[in-house]
Amino acid sequence: KAGVTQTPRYLIKTRGQQVTLSCSPISGHRSVSWYQQTPGQGLQFLFEYFSETQRNKGNFPGRFSGRQFSNSRSEMNVSTLELGDSALYLCASSSRQGMNTEAFFGQGTRLTVV
Amino acid sequence: GESVGLHLPTLSVQEGDNSIINCAYSNSASDYFIWYKQESGKGPQFIIDIRSNMDKRQGQRVTVLLNKTVKHLSLQIAATQPGDSAVYFCAESYSGNTPLVFGKGTRLSVIA
């Protein structure tokens, strides 16, 4: 069974631009969660989608948004990029809503804002 | 590869020895706990999980112990190998509908 696939692996953007990251969950998984990982803050929850609906949201500004499609693939968007948005963005999929079940992570997208 | 934490606590063990990685969790209501391993340049990889109705669970070469009284979780790795070198994260969740909250991580360094 294929794992969680995130694209692209690496991105370099300029301050003020916007970016869209993509995540394809494991086949059959309907929950997709997004995390931001930085050396200073560790892994921080962004949001969770289940059956195309946002179920949980972390403490991030409105510049961070996401969506999920009917095939469970998810995208997250960051608008008006800031230098502090440079991070590894990780997506995790699981079979059930909520995170009290095995969640499998992708390799992440490394975003660098210059 | 990426640096997942510049100032993480580090545990150095000799190859073949057993490793114990500790984690203090924050929410006494948490009922689900999970350990992840993250190697440089990769996403976190599931190792083992445990629910609050258990105090011990074993996997292949790994054991997780849960002490709810003191809100402590530990991961034991038997016969540690060089391939076990990575950053290890514990995470907690509760009520089945809340996101995983991750600890800061511990870097395990295996000395061959």
PDB file of N, CA and C in Angstrom, chain A residues 10-92:
ATOM      1  N   TYR A  10      10.421  20.260  -1.913  1.00  0.00           N
ATOM      2  CA  TYR A  10      11.118  21.502  -1.565  1.00  0.00           C
ATOM      3  C   TYR A  10      10.516  22.667  -2.337  1.00  0.00           C
ATOM      4  N   LEU A  11      10.468  23.803  -1.649  1.00  0.00           N
ATOM      5  CA  LEU A  11       9.946  25.028  -2.255  1.00  0.00           C
ATOM      6  C   LEU A  11      10.732  26.214  -1.724  1.00  0.00           C
ATOM      7  N   ILE A  12      11.024  27.150  -2.603  1.00  0.00           N
ATOM      8  CA  ILE A  12      11.591  28.428  -2.189  1.00  0.00           C
ATOM      9  C   ILE A  12      10.673  29.516  -2.700  1.00  0.00           C
ATOM     10  N   LYS A  13      10.205  30.349  -1.787  1.00  0.00           N
ATOM     11  CA  LYS A  13       9.297  31.425  -2.142  1.00  0.00           C
ATOM     12  C   LYS A  13       9.813  32.736  -1.559  1.00  0.00           C
ATOM     13  N   THR A  14       9.276  33.814  -2.091  1.00  0.00           N
ATOM     14  CA  THR A  14       9.645  35.153  -1.641  1.00  0.00           C
ATOM     15  C   THR A  14       8.570  35.674  -0.700  1.00  0.00           C
ATOM     16  N   ARG A  15       8.981  36.473   0.251  1.00  0.00           N
ATOM     17  CA  ARG A  15       8.023  37.115   1.156  1.00  0.00           C
ATOM     18  C   ARG A  15       6.898  37.759   0.372  1.00  0.00           C
ATOM     19  N   GLY A  16       5.665  37.586   0.874  1.00  0.00           N
ATOM     20  CA  GLY A  16       4.515  38.182   0.223  1.00  0.00           C
ATOM     21  C   GLY A  16       3.824  37.273  -0.773  1.00  0.00           C
ATOM     22  N   GLN A  17       4.546  36.260  -1.237  1.00  0.00           N
ATOM     23  CA  GLN A  17       3.917  35.326  -2.175  1.00  0.00           C
ATOM     24  C   GLN A  17       2.992  34.374  -1.435  1.00  0.00           C
ATOM     25  N   GLN A  18       2.280  33.560  -2.196  1.00  0.00           N
ATOM     26  CA  GLN A  18       1.442  32.530  -1.600  1.00  0.00           C
ATOM     27  C   GLN A  18       1.921  31.167  -2.114  1.00  0.00           C
ATOM     28  N   VAL A  19       1.572  30.125  -1.375  1.00  0.00           N
ATOM     29  CA  VAL A  19       2.047  28.787  -1.733  1.00  0.00           C
ATOM     30  C   VAL A  19       0.950  27.766  -1.452  1.00  0.00           C
ATOM     31  N   THR A  20       0.914  26.738  -2.264  1.00  0.00           N
ATOM     32  CA  THR A  20      -0.025  25.630  -2.072  1.00  0.00           C
ATOM     33  C   THR A  20       0.749  24.330  -1.999  1.00  0.00           C
ATOM     34  N   LEU A  21       0.479  23.568  -0.938  1.00  0.00           N
ATOM     35  CA  LEU A  21       1.128  22.281  -0.738  1.00  0.00           C
ATOM     36  C   LEU A  21       0.068  21.188  -0.868  1.00  0.00           C
ATOM     37  N   SER A  22       0.499  20.036  -1.348  1.00  0.00           N
ATOM     38  CA  SER A  22      -0.449  18.963  -1.605  1.00  0.00           C
ATOM     39  C   SER A  22      -0.108  17.716  -0.794  1.00  0.00           C
ATOM     40  N   CYS A  23      -1.155  16.982  -0.415  1.00  0.00           N
ATOM     41  CA  CYS A  23      -0.984  15.743   0.339  1.00  0.00           C
ATOM     42  C   CYS A  23      -1.975  14.701  -0.162  1.00  0.00           C
ATOM     43  N   SER A  24      -1.448  13.550  -0.532  1.00  0.00           N
ATOM     44  CA  SER A  24      -2.303  12.416  -0.894  1.00  0.00           C
ATOM     45  C   SER A  24      -2.207  11.380   0.211  1.00  0.00           C
ATOM     46  N   PRO A  25      -3.313  11.096   0.903  1.00  0.00           N
ATOM     47  CA  PRO A  25      -3.251  10.163   2.037  1.00  0.00           C
ATOM     48  C   PRO A  25      -3.148   8.718   1.559  1.00  0.00           C
ATOM     49  N   ILE A  26      -2.955   7.846   2.511  1.00  0.00           N
ATOM     50  CA  ILE A  26      -2.976   6.418   2.228  1.00  0.00           C
ATOM     51  C   ILE A  26      -4.369   6.053   1.714  1.00  0.00           C
ATOM     52  N   SER A  27      -4.409   5.167   0.749  1.00  0.00           N
ATOM     53  CA  SER A  27      -5.678   4.775   0.162  1.00  0.00           C
ATOM     54  C   SER A  27      -6.633   4.260   1.228  1.00  0.00           C
ATOM     55  N   GLY A  28      -7.837   4.806   1.229  1.00  0.00           N
ATOM     56  CA  GLY A  28      -8.830   4.402   2.212  1.00  0.00           C
ATOM     57  C   GLY A  28      -8.871   5.279   3.447  1.00  0.00           C
ATOM     58  N   HIS A  29      -7.845   6.077   3.660  1.00  0.00           N
ATOM     59  CA  HIS A  29      -7.830   6.995   4.801  1.00  0.00           C
ATOM     60  C   HIS A  29      -8.615   8.247   4.453  1.00  0.00           C
ATOM     61  N   ARG A  30      -9.451   8.673   5.380  1.00  0.00           N
ATOM     62  CA  ARG A  30     -10.292   9.833   5.118  1.00  0.00           C
ATOM     63  C   ARG A  30      -9.912  11.048   5.947  1.00  0.00           C
ATOM     64  N   SER A  31      -9.003  10.848   6.897  1.00  0.00           N
ATOM     65  CA  SER A  31      -8.575  11.972   7.737  1.00  0.00           C
ATOM     66  C   SER A  31      -7.184  12.415   7.326  1.00  0.00           C
ATOM     67  N   VAL A  32      -7.046  13.706   7.154  1.00  0.00           N
ATOM     68  CA  VAL A  32      -5.737  14.289   6.837  1.00  0.00           C
ATOM     69  C   VAL A  32      -5.486  15.443   7.802  1.00  0.00           C
ATOM     70  N   SER A  33      -4.331  15.409   8.437  1.00  0.00           N
ATOM     71  CA  SER A  33      -3.932  16.484   9.344  1.00  0.00           C
ATOM     72  C   SER A  33      -2.647  17.114   8.850  1.00  0.00           C
ATOM     73  N   TRP A  34      -2.492  18.370   9.138  1.00  0.00           N
ATOM     74  CA  TRP A  34      -1.304  19.117   8.741  1.00  0.00           C
ATOM     75  C   TRP A  34      -0.583  19.631   9.979  1.00  0.00           C
ATOM     76  N   TYR A  35       0.743  19.546   9.933  1.00  0.00           N
ATOM     77  CA  TYR A  35       1.584  20.029  11.022  1.00  0.00           C
ATOM     78  C   TYR A  35       2.703  20.877  10.443  1.00  0.00           C
ATOM     79  N   GLN A  36       3.109  21.863  11.235  1.00  0.00           N
ATOM     80  CA  GLN A  36       4.280  22.660  10.902  1.00  0.00           C
ATOM     81  C   GLN A  36       5.399  22.249  11.855  1.00  0.00           C
ATOM     82  N   GLN A  37       6.585  21.996  11.313  1.00  0.00           N
ATOM     83  CA  GLN A  37       7.711  21.621  12.166  1.00  0.00           C
ATOM     84  C   GLN A  37       8.849  22.610  11.993  1.00  0.00           C
ATOM     85  N   THR A  38       9.260  23.211  13.097  1.00  0.00           N
ATOM     86  CA  THR A  38      10.407  24.111  13.112  1.00  0.00           C
ATOM     87  C   THR A  38      11.322  23.716  14.256  1.00  0.00           C
ATOM     88  N   PRO A  39      12.612  24.053  14.155  1.00  0.00           N
ATOM     89  CA  PRO A  39      13.531  23.698  15.245  1.00  0.00           C
ATOM     90  C   PRO A  39      13.127  24.323  16.580  1.00  0.00           C
ATOM     91  N   GLY A  40      12.588  25.523  16.550  1.00  0.00           N
ATOM     92  CA  GLY A  40      12.266  26.196  17.798  1.00  0.00           C
ATOM     93  C   GLY A  40      10.952  25.765  18.424  1.00  0.00           C
ATOM     94  N   GLN A  41       9.965  25.483  17.606  1.00  0.00           N
ATOM     95  CA  GLN A  41       8.619  25.183  18.115  1.00  0.00           C
ATOM     96  C   GLN A  41       8.236  23.712  18.024  1.00  0.00           C
ATOM     97  N   GLY A  42       9.047  22.918  17.364  1.00  0.00           N
ATOM     98  CA  GLY A  42       8.695  21.509  17.227  1.00  0.00           C
ATOM     99  C   GLY A  42       7.527  21.323  16.266  1.00  0.00           C
ATOM    100  N   LEU A  43       6.763  20.272  16.517  1.00  0.00           N
ATOM    101  CA  LEU A  43       5.617  19.940  15.660  1.00  0.00           C
ATOM    102  C   LEU A  43       4.375  20.629  16.200  1.00  0.00           C
ATOM    103  N   GLN A  44       3.768  21.478  15.376  1.00  0.00           N
ATOM    104  CA  GLN A  44       2.570  22.186  15.804  1.00  0.00           C
ATOM    105  C   GLN A  44       1.429  21.911  14.838  1.00  0.00           C
ATOM    106  N   PHE A  45       0.286  21.628  15.403  1.00  0.00           N
ATOM    107  CA  PHE A  45      -0.892  21.257  14.641  1.00  0.00           C
ATOM    108  C   PHE A  45      -1.469  22.456  13.915  1.00  0.00           C
ATOM    109  N   LEU A  46      -1.763  22.259  12.636  1.00  0.00           N
ATOM    110  CA  LEU A  46      -2.392  23.306  11.830  1.00  0.00           C
ATOM    111  C   LEU A  46      -3.894  23.077  11.719  1.00  0.00           C
ATOM    112  N   PHE A  47      -4.280  21.988  11.080  1.00  0.00           N
ATOM    113  CA  PHE A  47      -5.696  21.631  10.966  1.00  0.00           C
ATOM    114  C   PHE A  47      -5.857  20.171  10.566  1.00  0.00           C
ATOM    115  N   GLU A  48      -7.105  19.704  10.755  1.00  0.00           N
ATOM    116  CA  GLU A  48      -7.465  18.344  10.371  1.00  0.00           C
ATOM    117  C   GLU A  48      -8.707  18.396   9.496  1.00  0.00           C
ATOM    118  N   TYR A  49      -8.700  17.584   8.464  1.00  0.00           N
ATOM    119  CA  TYR A  49      -9.848  17.443   7.588  1.00  0.00           C
ATOM    120  C   TYR A  49     -10.319  16.003   7.584  1.00  0.00           C
ATOM    121  N   PHE A  50     -11.628  15.862   7.578  1.00  0.00           N
ATOM    122  CA  PHE A  50     -12.229  14.534   7.492  1.00  0.00           C
ATOM    123  C   PHE A  50     -13.468  14.663   6.628  1.00  0.00           C
ATOM    124  N   SER A  51     -13.560  13.827   5.630  1.00  0.00           N
ATOM    125  CA  SER A  51     -14.704  13.881   4.705  1.00  0.00           C
ATOM    126  C   SER A  51     -14.974  15.295   4.220  1.00  0.00           C
ATOM    127  N   GLU A  52     -13.930  15.946   3.793  1.00  0.00           N
ATOM    128  CA  GLU A  52     -13.981  17.271   3.150  1.00  0.00           C
ATOM    129  C   GLU A  52     -14.338  18.407   4.106  1.00  0.00           C
ATOM    130  N   THR A  53     -14.407  18.135   5.397  1.00  0.00           N
ATOM    131  CA  THR A  53     -14.773  19.159   6.380  1.00  0.00           C
ATOM    132  C   THR A  53     -13.622  19.365   7.354  1.00  0.00           C
ATOM    133  N   GLN A  54     -13.362  20.617   7.675  1.00  0.00           N
ATOM    134  CA  GLN A  54     -12.344  20.893   8.682  1.00  0.00           C
ATOM    135  C   GLN A  54     -12.908  20.548  10.055  1.00  0.00           C
ATOM    136  N   ARG A  55     -12.237  19.661  10.768  1.00  0.00           N
ATOM    137  CA  ARG A  55     -12.742  19.170  12.056  1.00  0.00           C
ATOM    138  C   ARG A  55     -12.044  19.809  13.233  1.00  0.00           C
ATOM    139  N   ASN A  56     -10.811  20.191  13.024  1.00  0.00           N
ATOM    140  CA  ASN A  56     -10.030  20.813  14.092  1.00  0.00           C
ATOM    141  C   ASN A  56      -9.114  21.843  13.478  1.00  0.00           C
ATOM    142  N   LYS A  57      -8.821  22.877  14.256  1.00  0.00           N
ATOM    143  CA  LYS A  57      -7.925  23.912  13.768  1.00  0.00           C
ATOM    144  C   LYS A  57      -6.976  24.310  14.877  1.00  0.00           C
ATOM    145  N   GLY A  58      -5.719  24.469  14.538  1.00  0.00           N
ATOM    146  CA  GLY A  58      -4.718  24.895  15.507  1.00  0.00           C
ATOM    147  C   GLY A  58      -4.672  26.412  15.606  1.00  0.00           C
ATOM    148  N   ASN A  59      -3.700  26.876  16.357  1.00  0.00           N
ATOM    149  CA  ASN A  59      -3.593  28.299  16.642  1.00  0.00           C
ATOM    150  C   ASN A  59      -2.670  28.996  15.642  1.00  0.00           C
ATOM    151  N   PHE A  60      -3.098  29.061  14.422  1.00  0.00           N
ATOM    152  CA  PHE A  60      -2.338  29.726  13.361  1.00  0.00           C
ATOM    153  C   PHE A  60      -3.199  30.823  12.751  1.00  0.00           C
ATOM    154  N   PRO A  61      -2.535  31.852  12.207  1.00  0.00           N
ATOM    155  CA  PRO A  61      -3.325  32.951  11.611  1.00  0.00           C
ATOM    156  C   PRO A  61      -4.105  32.506  10.382  1.00  0.00           C
ATOM    157  N   GLY A  62      -5.048  33.351   9.994  1.00  0.00           N
ATOM    158  CA  GLY A  62      -5.928  33.024   8.878  1.00  0.00           C
ATOM    159  C   GLY A  62      -5.217  32.901   7.545  1.00  0.00           C
ATOM    160  N   ARG A  63      -3.946  33.309   7.488  1.00  0.00           N
ATOM    161  CA  ARG A  63      -3.175  33.135   6.249  1.00  0.00           C
ATOM    162  C   ARG A  63      -2.995  31.663   5.901  1.00  0.00           C
ATOM    163  N   PHE A  64      -3.148  30.838   6.897  1.00  0.00           N
ATOM    164  CA  PHE A  64      -3.019  29.388   6.702  1.00  0.00           C
ATOM    165  C   PHE A  64      -4.423  28.805   6.491  1.00  0.00           C
ATOM    166  N   SER A  65      -4.607  28.142   5.402  1.00  0.00           N
ATOM    167  CA  SER A  65      -5.910  27.546   5.116  1.00  0.00           C
ATOM    168  C   SER A  65      -5.702  26.209   4.437  1.00  0.00           C
ATOM    169  N   GLY A  66      -6.778  25.465   4.356  1.00  0.00           N
ATOM    170  CA  GLY A  66      -6.659  24.162   3.716  1.00  0.00           C
ATOM    171  C   GLY A  66      -7.993  23.732   3.152  1.00  0.00           C
ATOM    172  N   ARG A  67      -7.957  22.605   2.491  1.00  0.00           N
ATOM    173  CA  ARG A  67      -9.188  21.995   2.014  1.00  0.00           C
ATOM    174  C   ARG A  67      -8.920  20.534   1.722  1.00  0.00           C
ATOM    175  N   GLN A  68     -10.016  19.806   1.611  1.00  0.00           N
ATOM    176  CA  GLN A  68      -9.905  18.389   1.283  1.00  0.00           C
ATOM    177  C   GLN A  68     -10.892  18.080   0.172  1.00  0.00           C
ATOM    178  N   PHE A  69     -10.478  17.251  -0.725  1.00  0.00           N
ATOM    179  CA  PHE A  69     -11.302  16.902  -1.882  1.00  0.00           C
ATOM    180  C   PHE A  69     -12.026  15.587  -1.635  1.00  0.00           C
ATOM    181  N   SER A  70     -12.937  15.272  -2.536  1.00  0.00           N
ATOM    182  CA  SER A  70     -13.765  14.074  -2.352  1.00  0.00           C
ATOM    183  C   SER A  70     -12.938  12.793  -2.375  1.00  0.00           C
ATOM    184  N   ASN A  71     -11.749  12.842  -2.972  1.00  0.00           N
ATOM    185  CA  ASN A  71     -10.892  11.650  -2.981  1.00  0.00           C
ATOM    186  C   ASN A  71      -9.939  11.634  -1.778  1.00  0.00           C
ATOM    187  N   SER A  72     -10.182  12.505  -0.816  1.00  0.00           N
ATOM    188  CA  SER A  72      -9.427  12.648   0.433  1.00  0.00           C
ATOM    189  C   SER A  72      -8.101  13.373   0.286  1.00  0.00           C
ATOM    190  N   ARG A  73      -7.676  13.641  -0.915  1.00  0.00           N
ATOM    191  CA  ARG A  73      -6.473  14.459  -1.086  1.00  0.00           C
ATOM    192  C   ARG A  73      -6.703  15.827  -0.470  1.00  0.00           C
ATOM    193  N   SER A  74      -5.613  16.373   0.072  1.00  0.00           N
ATOM    194  CA  SER A  74      -5.751  17.657   0.758  1.00  0.00           C
ATOM    195  C   SER A  74      -4.697  18.638   0.264  1.00  0.00           C
ATOM    196  N   GLU A  75      -5.046  19.885   0.337  1.00  0.00           N
ATOM    197  CA  GLU A  75      -4.095  20.952   0.043  1.00  0.00           C
ATOM    198  C   GLU A  75      -4.102  21.940   1.193  1.00  0.00           C
ATOM    199  N   MET A  76      -2.949  22.530   1.440  1.00  0.00           N
ATOM    200  CA  MET A  76      -2.924  23.659   2.358  1.00  0.00           C
ATOM    201  C   MET A  76      -2.307  24.847   1.628  1.00  0.00           C
ATOM    202  N   ASN A  77      -2.779  26.004   1.983  1.00  0.00           N
ATOM    203  CA  ASN A  77      -2.352  27.235   1.331  1.00  0.00           C
ATOM    204  C   ASN A  77      -1.858  28.211   2.388  1.00  0.00           C
ATOM    205  N   VAL A  78      -0.781  28.865   2.080  1.00  0.00           N
ATOM    206  CA  VAL A  78      -0.300  29.942   2.943  1.00  0.00           C
ATOM    207  C   VAL A  78      -0.199  31.194   2.084  1.00  0.00           C
ATOM    208  N   SER A  79      -0.908  32.218   2.479  1.00  0.00           N
ATOM    209  CA  SER A  79      -0.874  33.465   1.709  1.00  0.00           C
ATOM    210  C   SER A  79       0.045  34.469   2.402  1.00  0.00           C
ATOM    211  N   THR A  80       0.452  35.448   1.653  1.00  0.00           N
ATOM    212  CA  THR A  80       1.297  36.537   2.171  1.00  0.00           C
ATOM    213  C   THR A  80       2.414  35.975   3.047  1.00  0.00           C
ATOM    214  N   LEU A  81       3.259  35.192   2.437  1.00  0.00           N
ATOM    215  CA  LEU A  81       4.308  34.483   3.171  1.00  0.00           C
ATOM    216  C   LEU A  81       5.212  35.430   3.950  1.00  0.00           C
ATOM    217  N   GLU A  82       5.589  34.966   5.134  1.00  0.00           N
ATOM    218  CA  GLU A  82       6.539  35.674   5.989  1.00  0.00           C
ATOM    219  C   GLU A  82       7.760  34.784   6.182  1.00  0.00           C
ATOM    220  N   LEU A  83       8.880  35.437   6.567  1.00  0.00           N
ATOM    221  CA  LEU A  83      10.104  34.660   6.769  1.00  0.00           C
ATOM    222  C   LEU A  83       9.901  33.550   7.789  1.00  0.00           C
ATOM    223  N   GLY A  84       9.084  33.838   8.808  1.00  0.00           N
ATOM    224  CA  GLY A  84       8.842  32.861   9.867  1.00  0.00           C
ATOM    225  C   GLY A  84       8.024  31.664   9.436  1.00  0.00           C
ATOM    226  N   ASP A  85       7.511  31.692   8.220  1.00  0.00           N
ATOM    227  CA  ASP A  85       6.757  30.537   7.721  1.00  0.00           C
ATOM    228  C   ASP A  85       7.691  29.445   7.196  1.00  0.00           C
ATOM    229  N   SER A  86       8.962  29.744   7.130  1.00  0.00           N
ATOM    230  CA  SER A  86       9.927  28.724   6.697  1.00  0.00           C
ATOM    231  C   SER A  86       9.886  27.554   7.675  1.00  0.00           C
ATOM    232  N   ALA A  87       9.630  26.382   7.170  1.00  0.00           N
ATOM    233  CA  ALA A  87       9.434  25.220   8.038  1.00  0.00           C
ATOM    234  C   ALA A  87       9.284  23.978   7.180  1.00  0.00           C
ATOM    235  N   LEU A  88       9.230  22.847   7.877  1.00  0.00           N
ATOM    236  CA  LEU A  88       8.863  21.583   7.246  1.00  0.00           C
ATOM    237  C   LEU A  88       7.371  21.387   7.502  1.00  0.00           C
ATOM    238  N   TYR A  89       6.591  21.271   6.450  1.00  0.00           N
ATOM    239  CA  TYR A  89       5.151  21.065   6.584  1.00  0.00           C
ATOM    240  C   TYR A  89       4.850  19.584   6.365  1.00  0.00           C
ATOM    241  N   LEU A  90       4.244  19.005   7.367  1.00  0.00           N
ATOM    242  CA  LEU A  90       3.981  17.571   7.366  1.00  0.00           C
ATOM    243  C   LEU A  90       2.495  17.292   7.314  1.00  0.00           C
ATOM    244  N   CYS A  91       2.158  16.276   6.585  1.00  0.00           N
ATOM    245  CA  CYS A  91       0.779  15.837   6.483  1.00  0.00           C
ATOM    246  C   CYS A  91       0.711  14.419   7.027  1.00  0.00           C
ATOM    247  N   ALA A  92      -0.353  14.118   7.749  1.00  0.00           N
ATOM    248  CA  ALA A  92      -0.544  12.776   8.293  1.00  0.00           C
ATOM    249  C   ALA A  92      -1.933  12.291   7.933  1.00  0.00           C
TER     250      ALA A  92
END
